[in-house]
Coordinates of C-alpha atoms in Angstrom, one line a residue:
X1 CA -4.6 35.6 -9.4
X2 CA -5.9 33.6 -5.9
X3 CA -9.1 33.0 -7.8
X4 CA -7.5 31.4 -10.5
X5 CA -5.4 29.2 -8.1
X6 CA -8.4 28.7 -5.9
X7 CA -10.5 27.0 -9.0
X8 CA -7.6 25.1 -10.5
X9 CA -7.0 23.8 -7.3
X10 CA -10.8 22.8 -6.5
X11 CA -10.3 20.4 -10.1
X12 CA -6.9 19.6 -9.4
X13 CA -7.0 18.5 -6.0
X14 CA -9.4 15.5 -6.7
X15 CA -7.7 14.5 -9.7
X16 CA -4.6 14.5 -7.8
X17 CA -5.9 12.9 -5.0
X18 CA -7.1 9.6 -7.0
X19 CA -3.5 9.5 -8.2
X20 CA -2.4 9.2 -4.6
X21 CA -4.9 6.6 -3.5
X22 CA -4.8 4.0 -6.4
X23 CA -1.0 3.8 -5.4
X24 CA -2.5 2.4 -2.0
X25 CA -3.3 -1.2 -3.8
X26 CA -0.1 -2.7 -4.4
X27 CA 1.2 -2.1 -0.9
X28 CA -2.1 -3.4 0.3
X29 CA -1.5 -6.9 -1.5
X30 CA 2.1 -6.9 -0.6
X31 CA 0.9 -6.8 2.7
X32 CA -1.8 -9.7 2.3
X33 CA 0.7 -11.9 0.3
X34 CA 3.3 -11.4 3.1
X35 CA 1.1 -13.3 5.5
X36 CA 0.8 -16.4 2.9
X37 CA 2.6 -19.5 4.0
X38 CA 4.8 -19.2 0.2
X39 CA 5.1 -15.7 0.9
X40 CA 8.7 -15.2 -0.7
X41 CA 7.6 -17.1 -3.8
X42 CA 4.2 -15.1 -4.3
X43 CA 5.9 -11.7 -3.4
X44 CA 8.5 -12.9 -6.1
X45 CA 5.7 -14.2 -8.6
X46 CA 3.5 -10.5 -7.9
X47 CA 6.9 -8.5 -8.4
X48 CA 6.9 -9.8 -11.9
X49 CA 3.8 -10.3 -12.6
X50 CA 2.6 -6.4 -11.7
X51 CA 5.3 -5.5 -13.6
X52 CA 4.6 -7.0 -16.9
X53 CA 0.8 -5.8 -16.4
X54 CA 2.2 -2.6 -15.9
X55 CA 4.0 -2.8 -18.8
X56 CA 1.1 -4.0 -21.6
X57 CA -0.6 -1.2 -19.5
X58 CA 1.7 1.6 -20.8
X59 CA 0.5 2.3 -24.0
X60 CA -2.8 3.0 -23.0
X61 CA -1.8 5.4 -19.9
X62 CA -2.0 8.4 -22.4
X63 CA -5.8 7.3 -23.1
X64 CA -6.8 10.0 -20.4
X65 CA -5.5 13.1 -21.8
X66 CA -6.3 12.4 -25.3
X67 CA -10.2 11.6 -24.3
X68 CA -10.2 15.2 -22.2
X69 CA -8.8 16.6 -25.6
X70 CA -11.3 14.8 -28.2
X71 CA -14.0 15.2 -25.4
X72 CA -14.7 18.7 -27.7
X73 CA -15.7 16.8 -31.0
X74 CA -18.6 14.1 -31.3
X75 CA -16.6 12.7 -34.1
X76 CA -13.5 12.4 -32.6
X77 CA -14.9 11.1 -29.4
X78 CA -16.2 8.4 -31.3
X79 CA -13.4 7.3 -33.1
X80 CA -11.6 7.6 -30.2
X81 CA -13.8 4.8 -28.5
X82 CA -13.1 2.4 -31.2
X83 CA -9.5 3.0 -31.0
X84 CA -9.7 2.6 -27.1
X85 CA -11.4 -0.8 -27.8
X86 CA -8.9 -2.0 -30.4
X87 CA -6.0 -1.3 -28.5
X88 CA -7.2 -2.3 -25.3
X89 CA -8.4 -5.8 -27.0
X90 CA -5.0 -6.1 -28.7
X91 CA -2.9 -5.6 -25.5
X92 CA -5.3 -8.1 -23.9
X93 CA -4.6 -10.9 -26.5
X94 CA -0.9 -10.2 -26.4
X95 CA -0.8 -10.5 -22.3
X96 CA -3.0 -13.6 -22.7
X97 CA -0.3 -15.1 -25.4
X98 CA 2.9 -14.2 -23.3
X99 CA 1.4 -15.7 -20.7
X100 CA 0.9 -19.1 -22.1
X101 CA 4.9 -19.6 -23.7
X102 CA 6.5 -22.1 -21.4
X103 CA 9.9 -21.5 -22.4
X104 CA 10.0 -17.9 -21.5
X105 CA 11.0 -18.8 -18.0
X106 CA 14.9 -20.3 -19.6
X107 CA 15.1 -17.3 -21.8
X108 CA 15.3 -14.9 -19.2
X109 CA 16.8 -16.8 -16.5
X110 CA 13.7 -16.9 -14.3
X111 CA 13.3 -19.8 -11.7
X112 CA 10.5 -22.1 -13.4
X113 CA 8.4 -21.6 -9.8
X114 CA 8.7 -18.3 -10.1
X115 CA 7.2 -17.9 -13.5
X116 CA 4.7 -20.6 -13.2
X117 CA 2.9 -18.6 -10.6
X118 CA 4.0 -15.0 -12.4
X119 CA 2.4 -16.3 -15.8
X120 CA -0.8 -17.7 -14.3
X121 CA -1.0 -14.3 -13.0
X122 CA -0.5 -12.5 -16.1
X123 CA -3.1 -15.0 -17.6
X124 CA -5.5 -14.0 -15.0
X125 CA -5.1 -10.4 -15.3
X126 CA -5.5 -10.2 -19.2
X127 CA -8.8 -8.4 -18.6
X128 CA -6.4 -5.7 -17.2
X129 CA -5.3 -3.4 -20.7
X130 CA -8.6 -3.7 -21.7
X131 CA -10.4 -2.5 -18.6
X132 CA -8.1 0.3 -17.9
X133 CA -8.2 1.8 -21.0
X134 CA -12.2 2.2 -21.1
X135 CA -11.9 3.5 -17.6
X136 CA -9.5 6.4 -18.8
X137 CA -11.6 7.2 -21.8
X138 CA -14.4 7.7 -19.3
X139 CA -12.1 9.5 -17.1
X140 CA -11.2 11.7 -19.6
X141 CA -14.7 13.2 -20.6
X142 CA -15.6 13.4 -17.3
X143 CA -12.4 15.6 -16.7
X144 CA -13.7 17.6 -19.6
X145 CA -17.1 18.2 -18.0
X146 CA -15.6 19.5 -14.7
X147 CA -16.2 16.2 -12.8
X148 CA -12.9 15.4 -11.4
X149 CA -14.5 14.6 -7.6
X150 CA -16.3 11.7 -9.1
X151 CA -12.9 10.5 -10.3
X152 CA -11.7 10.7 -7.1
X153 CA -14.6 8.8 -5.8
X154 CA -14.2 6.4 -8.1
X155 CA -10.7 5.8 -7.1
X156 CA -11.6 5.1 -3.3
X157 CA -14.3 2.7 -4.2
X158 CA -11.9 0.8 -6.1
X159 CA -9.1 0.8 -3.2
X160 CA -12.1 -0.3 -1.0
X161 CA -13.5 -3.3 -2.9
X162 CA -9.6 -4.2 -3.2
X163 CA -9.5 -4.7 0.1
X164 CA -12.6 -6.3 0.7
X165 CA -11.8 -8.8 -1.7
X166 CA -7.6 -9.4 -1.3
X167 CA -8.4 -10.2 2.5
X168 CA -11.5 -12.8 2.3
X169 CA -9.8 -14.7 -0.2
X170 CA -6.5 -14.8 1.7
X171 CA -8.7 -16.8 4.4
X172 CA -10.2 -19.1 1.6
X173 CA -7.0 -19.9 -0.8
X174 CA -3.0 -19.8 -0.4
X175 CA -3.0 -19.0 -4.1
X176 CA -1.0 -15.5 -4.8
X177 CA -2.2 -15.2 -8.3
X178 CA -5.7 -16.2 -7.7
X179 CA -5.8 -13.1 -4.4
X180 CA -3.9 -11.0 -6.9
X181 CA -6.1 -11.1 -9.8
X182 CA -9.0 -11.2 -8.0
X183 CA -8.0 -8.5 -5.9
X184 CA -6.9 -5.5 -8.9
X185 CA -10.0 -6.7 -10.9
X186 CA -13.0 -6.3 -8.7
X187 CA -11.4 -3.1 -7.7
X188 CA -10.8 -1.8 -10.7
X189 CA -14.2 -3.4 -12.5
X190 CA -15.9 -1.6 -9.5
X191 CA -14.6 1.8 -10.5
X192 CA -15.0 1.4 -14.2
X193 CA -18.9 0.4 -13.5
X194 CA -18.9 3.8 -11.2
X195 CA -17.0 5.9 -14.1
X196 CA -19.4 4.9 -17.0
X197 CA -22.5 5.2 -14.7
X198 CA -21.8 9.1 -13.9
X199 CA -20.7 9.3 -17.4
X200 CA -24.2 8.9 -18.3
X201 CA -25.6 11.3 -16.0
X202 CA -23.6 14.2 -17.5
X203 CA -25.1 15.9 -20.1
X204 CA -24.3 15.6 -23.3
X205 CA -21.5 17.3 -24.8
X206 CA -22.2 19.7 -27.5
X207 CA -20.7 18.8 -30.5
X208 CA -18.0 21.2 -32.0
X209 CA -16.2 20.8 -35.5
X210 CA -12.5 21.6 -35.0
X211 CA -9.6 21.7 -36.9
X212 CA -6.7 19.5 -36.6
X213 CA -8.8 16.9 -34.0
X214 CA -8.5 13.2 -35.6
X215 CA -11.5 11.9 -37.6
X216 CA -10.4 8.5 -38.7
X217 CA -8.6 5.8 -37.1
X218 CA -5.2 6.6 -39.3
X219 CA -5.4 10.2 -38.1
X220 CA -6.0 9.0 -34.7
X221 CA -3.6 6.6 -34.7
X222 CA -0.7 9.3 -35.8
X223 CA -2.1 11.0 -33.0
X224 CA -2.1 8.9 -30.3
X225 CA 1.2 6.9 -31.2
X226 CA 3.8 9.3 -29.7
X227 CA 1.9 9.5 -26.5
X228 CA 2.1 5.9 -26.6
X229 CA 5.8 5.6 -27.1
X230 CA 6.6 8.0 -24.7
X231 CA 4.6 6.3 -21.8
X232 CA 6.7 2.8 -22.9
X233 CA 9.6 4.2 -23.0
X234 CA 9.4 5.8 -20.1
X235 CA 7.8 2.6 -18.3
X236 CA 10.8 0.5 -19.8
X237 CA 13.5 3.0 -18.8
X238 CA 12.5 2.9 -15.1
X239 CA 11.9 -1.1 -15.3
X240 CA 15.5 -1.6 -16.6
X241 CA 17.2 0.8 -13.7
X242 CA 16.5 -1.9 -10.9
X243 CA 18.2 -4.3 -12.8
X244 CA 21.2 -1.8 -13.5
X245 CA 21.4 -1.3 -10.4
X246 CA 21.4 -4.7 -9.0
X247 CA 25.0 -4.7 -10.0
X248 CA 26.1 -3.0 -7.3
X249 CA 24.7 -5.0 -4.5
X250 CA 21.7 -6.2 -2.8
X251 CA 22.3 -2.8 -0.1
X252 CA 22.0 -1.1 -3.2
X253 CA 19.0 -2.2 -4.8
X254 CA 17.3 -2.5 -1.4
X255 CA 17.3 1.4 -1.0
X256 CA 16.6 2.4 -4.4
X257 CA 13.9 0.1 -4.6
X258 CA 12.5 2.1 -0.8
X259 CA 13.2 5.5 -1.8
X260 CA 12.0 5.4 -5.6
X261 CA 8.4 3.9 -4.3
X262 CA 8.4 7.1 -1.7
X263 CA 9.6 9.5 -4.3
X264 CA 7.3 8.1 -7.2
X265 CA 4.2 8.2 -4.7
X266 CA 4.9 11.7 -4.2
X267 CA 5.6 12.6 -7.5
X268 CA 3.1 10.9 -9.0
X269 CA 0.3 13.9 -7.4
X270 CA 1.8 16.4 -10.3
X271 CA 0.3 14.3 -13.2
X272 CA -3.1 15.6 -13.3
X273 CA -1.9 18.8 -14.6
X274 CA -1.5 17.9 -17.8
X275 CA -5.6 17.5 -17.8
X276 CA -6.1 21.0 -16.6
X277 CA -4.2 22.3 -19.4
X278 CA -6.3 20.7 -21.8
X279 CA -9.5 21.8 -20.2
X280 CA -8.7 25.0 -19.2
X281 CA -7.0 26.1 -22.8
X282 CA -8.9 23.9 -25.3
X283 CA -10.5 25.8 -27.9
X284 CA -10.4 29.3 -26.1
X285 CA -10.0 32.7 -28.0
X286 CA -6.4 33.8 -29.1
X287 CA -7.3 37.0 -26.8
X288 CA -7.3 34.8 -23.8
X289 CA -5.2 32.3 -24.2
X290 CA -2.1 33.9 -23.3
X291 CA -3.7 35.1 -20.1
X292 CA -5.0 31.7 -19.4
X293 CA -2.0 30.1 -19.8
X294 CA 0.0 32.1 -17.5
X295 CA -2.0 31.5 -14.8
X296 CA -1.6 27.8 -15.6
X297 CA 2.2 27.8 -15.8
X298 CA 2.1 29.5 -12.6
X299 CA -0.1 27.1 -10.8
X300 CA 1.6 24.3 -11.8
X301 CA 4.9 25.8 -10.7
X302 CA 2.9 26.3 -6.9
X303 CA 2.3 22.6 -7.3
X304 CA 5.2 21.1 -8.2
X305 CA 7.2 23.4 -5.5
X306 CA 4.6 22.0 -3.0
X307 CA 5.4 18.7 -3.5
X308 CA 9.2 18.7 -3.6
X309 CA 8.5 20.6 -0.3
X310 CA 7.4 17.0 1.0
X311 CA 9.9 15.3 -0.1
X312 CA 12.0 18.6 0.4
X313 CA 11.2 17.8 4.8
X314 CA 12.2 14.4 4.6
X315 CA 15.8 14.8 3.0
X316 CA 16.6 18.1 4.8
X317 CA 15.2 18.1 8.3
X318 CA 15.7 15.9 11.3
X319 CA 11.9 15.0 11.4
X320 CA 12.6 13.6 8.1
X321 CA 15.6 11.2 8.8
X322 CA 13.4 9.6 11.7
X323 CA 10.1 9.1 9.5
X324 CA 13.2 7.7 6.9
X325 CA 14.6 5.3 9.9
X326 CA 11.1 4.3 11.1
X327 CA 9.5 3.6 6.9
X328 CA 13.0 0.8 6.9
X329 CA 12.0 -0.7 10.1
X330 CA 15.3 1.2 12.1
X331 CA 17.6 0.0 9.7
X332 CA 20.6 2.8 9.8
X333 CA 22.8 1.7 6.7
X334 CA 20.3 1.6 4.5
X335 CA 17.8 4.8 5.9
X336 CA 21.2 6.5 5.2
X337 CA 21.6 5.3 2.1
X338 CA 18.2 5.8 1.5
X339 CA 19.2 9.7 2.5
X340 CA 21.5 10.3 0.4
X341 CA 19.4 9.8 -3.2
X342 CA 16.5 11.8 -1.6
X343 CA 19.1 15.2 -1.3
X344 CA 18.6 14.5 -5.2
X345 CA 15.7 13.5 -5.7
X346 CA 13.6 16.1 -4.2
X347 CA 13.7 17.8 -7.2
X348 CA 11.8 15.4 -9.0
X349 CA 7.9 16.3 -8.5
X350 CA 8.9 20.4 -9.8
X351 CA 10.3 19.1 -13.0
X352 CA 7.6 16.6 -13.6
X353 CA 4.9 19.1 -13.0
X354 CA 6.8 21.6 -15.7
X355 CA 7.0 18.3 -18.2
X356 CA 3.1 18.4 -17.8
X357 CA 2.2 21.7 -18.3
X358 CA 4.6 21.5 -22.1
X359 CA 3.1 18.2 -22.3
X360 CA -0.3 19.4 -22.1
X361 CA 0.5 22.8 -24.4
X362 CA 2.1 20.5 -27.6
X363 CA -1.2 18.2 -27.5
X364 CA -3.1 21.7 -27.6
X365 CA -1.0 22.2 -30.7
X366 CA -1.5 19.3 -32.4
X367 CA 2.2 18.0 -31.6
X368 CA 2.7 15.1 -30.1
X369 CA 5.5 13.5 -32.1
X370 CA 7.4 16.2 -30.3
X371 CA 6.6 14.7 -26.9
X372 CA 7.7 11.2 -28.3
X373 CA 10.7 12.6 -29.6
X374 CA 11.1 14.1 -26.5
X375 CA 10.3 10.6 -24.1
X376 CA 12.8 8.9 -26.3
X377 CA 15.8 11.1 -26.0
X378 CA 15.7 11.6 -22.1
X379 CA 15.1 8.1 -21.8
X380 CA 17.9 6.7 -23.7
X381 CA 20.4 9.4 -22.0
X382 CA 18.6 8.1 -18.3
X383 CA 19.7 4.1 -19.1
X384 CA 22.6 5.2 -20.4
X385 CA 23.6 7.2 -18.2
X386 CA 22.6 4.6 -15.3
X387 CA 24.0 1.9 -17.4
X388 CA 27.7 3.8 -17.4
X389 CA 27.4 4.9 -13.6
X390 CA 27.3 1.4 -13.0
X391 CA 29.7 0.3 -14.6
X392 CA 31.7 2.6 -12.8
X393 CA 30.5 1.6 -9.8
X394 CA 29.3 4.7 -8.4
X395 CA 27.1 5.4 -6.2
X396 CA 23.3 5.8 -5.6
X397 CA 23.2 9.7 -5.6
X398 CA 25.1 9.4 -8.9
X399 CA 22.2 7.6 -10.3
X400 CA 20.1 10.3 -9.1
X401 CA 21.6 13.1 -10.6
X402 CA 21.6 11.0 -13.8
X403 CA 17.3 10.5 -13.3
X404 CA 17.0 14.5 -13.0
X405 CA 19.4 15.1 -15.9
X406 CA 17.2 13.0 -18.2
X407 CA 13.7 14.9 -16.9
X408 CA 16.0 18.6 -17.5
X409 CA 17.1 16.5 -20.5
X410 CA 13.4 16.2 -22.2
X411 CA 11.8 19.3 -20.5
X412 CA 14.6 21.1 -22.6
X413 CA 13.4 19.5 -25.8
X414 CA 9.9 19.9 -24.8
X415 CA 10.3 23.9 -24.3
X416 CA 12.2 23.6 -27.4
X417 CA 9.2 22.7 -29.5
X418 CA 7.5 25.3 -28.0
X419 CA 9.8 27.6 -28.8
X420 CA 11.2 26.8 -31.9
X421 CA 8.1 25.7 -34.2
X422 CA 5.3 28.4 -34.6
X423 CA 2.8 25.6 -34.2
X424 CA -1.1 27.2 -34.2
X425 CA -3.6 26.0 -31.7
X426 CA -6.3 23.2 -32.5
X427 CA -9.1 26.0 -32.7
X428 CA -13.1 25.8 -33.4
X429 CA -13.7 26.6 -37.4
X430 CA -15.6 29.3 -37.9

């Protein structure tokens, strides 16, 4: 059993890790655009602007673990670049044309400052979709061939060019989208140019006919499209709960905004798991499968309960309340506020690394509408559920218990489809 957990945590670890460190580049630019003459207006202008990237970005996030999963089949591989490349293109377009309406600004009751800088920036970061999403194919075979320190790698290089380019530009220019864009591109152009070039120093993969595995763009499309919902809906759930929540004051909002970045950091070291599933199950024999898997439910259950130890520390012990006090600058009312949503959501990186180990079992099996039906049930209950303990005016840890509830919510439904539909694995033909 410590020799299973010892090699899954020798992939894992990496993987994780490059999670962890691309979250360093926002607060890196927040910290460059803070020191900008406009910096309210640019801070505003990046606020939105990330956000709307972040949201044409969604629906290539699931890229990853469907490249680790056609990484097995020349064929599907193939199509799977194509598809990668249209969708990426078509997001790009789409940010590009938002970006140029005028009149969005009065729709959505944004000062005109605000979204003149916020659009240029979108226009500026159109690249962005397009970029990502060959990055993550790439990503994803290199998972498959047992590379995940390279990703890692790859992942510091681009936090370093970020760096060295957001800072020399702050000297030349007081422009926020012009640092902004500049900034996330090199970096991430500088990782995807790593990525491909140790791409082509693997060797090549050899080509196995399976069943089930897309072949076309239809069958890939059916494929990929749940994973796609899932990822938006989930990425416009958590956009719409800071405006909920802006209802019940600017005390409010301030410390959900401070303790969902902290928890979502945190959290966010769970995802990879989902990739090891797919590696380490993919295509083996039924008489090791269930052997394999165990091992793999277990591990992720160490890795989960590691992380909500972290967060765990800082909403239980005294150590924890000063780090909270000294991250808001000393500021009591809200560290305390702050406090109470962590005694929630401490919970949060266990559950999410259970929802990737099932998420990572149902693409094994060929059933991702499941996960899509899943994403958009818990989902829906989460804004709801925010939505009505606002209206109620309740308070922050209410709104936390309403978060966890929605990721017991669609882990539920997730095991469920386990469970209930006798679903057979996407296995090599014979």
């Amino acid at each position: 059993m410590q020799s299973h957990n010892r090699r899954y945590l020798k992939e894992f670890a990496p993987m994780s890790l490059s999670d962890m460190v691309m979250a360093l580049g926002d607060p890196i630019i927040i910290f460059v655009l803070a020191s900008l003459p406009n910096s309210t207006l640019n801070l505003a202008a990046f606020a939105l602007g990330k956000a709307i990237a972040v949201f044409f970005e969604s629906p290539i996030i699931s890229v990853l673990p469907v490249s680790n999963m056609m990484s097995v089949a020349k064929k599907s591989r193939e199509v799977l670049f194509i598809f990668v490349v249209t969708l990426g293109t078509t997001l790009t377009i789409s940010m590009s044309a938002l970006a140029l309406l005028p009149e969005i600004s009065s729709l959505v009751s944004i000062q005109s400052e605000i979204w003149k800088q916020a659009s240029l920036m979108v226009l500026l970061l159109c690249p962005w979709p397009l970029m990502i999403a060959l990055r993550r194919y790439w990503q994803g075979q290199m998972i498959y061939a047992g590379q995940s320190t390279q990703i890692a790698k790859g992942a510091i290089l681009r936090c370093l060019v970020l760096m060295c380019i957001a800072f020399p530009l702050s000297l030349i220019t007081n422009s926020g989208p012009l640092i902004v864009a500049g900034a996330l591109l090199c970096g991430v152009l500088a990782e995807l140019v790593y990525v491909r070039w140790r791409v082509k120093r693997i060797k090549a993969f050899e080509s196995k006919a399976l069943n089930d595995l897309p072949i076309d763009m239809i069958s890939m499309g059916r494929y990929y499209w749940p994973l796609a919902q899932s990822m938006i809906t989930l990425w416009g759930a958590r956009l719409m709960l800071p405006i909920l929540i802006t209802f019940l004051g600017e005390q409010q909002l301030a410390a959900w905004a401070a303790v969902w970045v902290l928890v979502i950091s945190i959290s966010n070291g769970v995802r990879m798991l989902q990739q090891l599933v797919i590696r380490h199950l993919q295509a083996l024999p039924d008489s090791e499968h269930t052997v394999e898997r165990d091992h793999l439910r277990l591990f992720a259950l160490l890795v989960g309960i590691g992380f909500s130890f972290i967060l765990g520390l800082l909403a239980f012990s005294p150590l924890g309340s000063s780090l909270l006090l000294l991250y808001v600058s000393g500021d009591t009312q809200l560290a305390n506020t702050m406090h109470s949503v962590l005694l929630v959501l401490f919970a949060m990186p266990m559950l999410m690394a259970i929802q990737h180990y099932l998420m990572g079992l149902l693409m094994l099996k060929n059933a991702t509408n499941a996960i899509g039906k899943a994403a958009l049930a818990a989902n829906l209950y989460m804004v709801v559920g925010v939505a009505g303990t606002v209206w109620f005016s309740f308070s922050l840890s209410i709104i936390a218990i309403q978060v966890i509830l929605a990721m017991c919510l669609e882990i539920a439904l997730l095991g469920g489809a386990m469970k209930t539909r006798q679903l057979d694995a996407i296995q090599p033909k014979n």
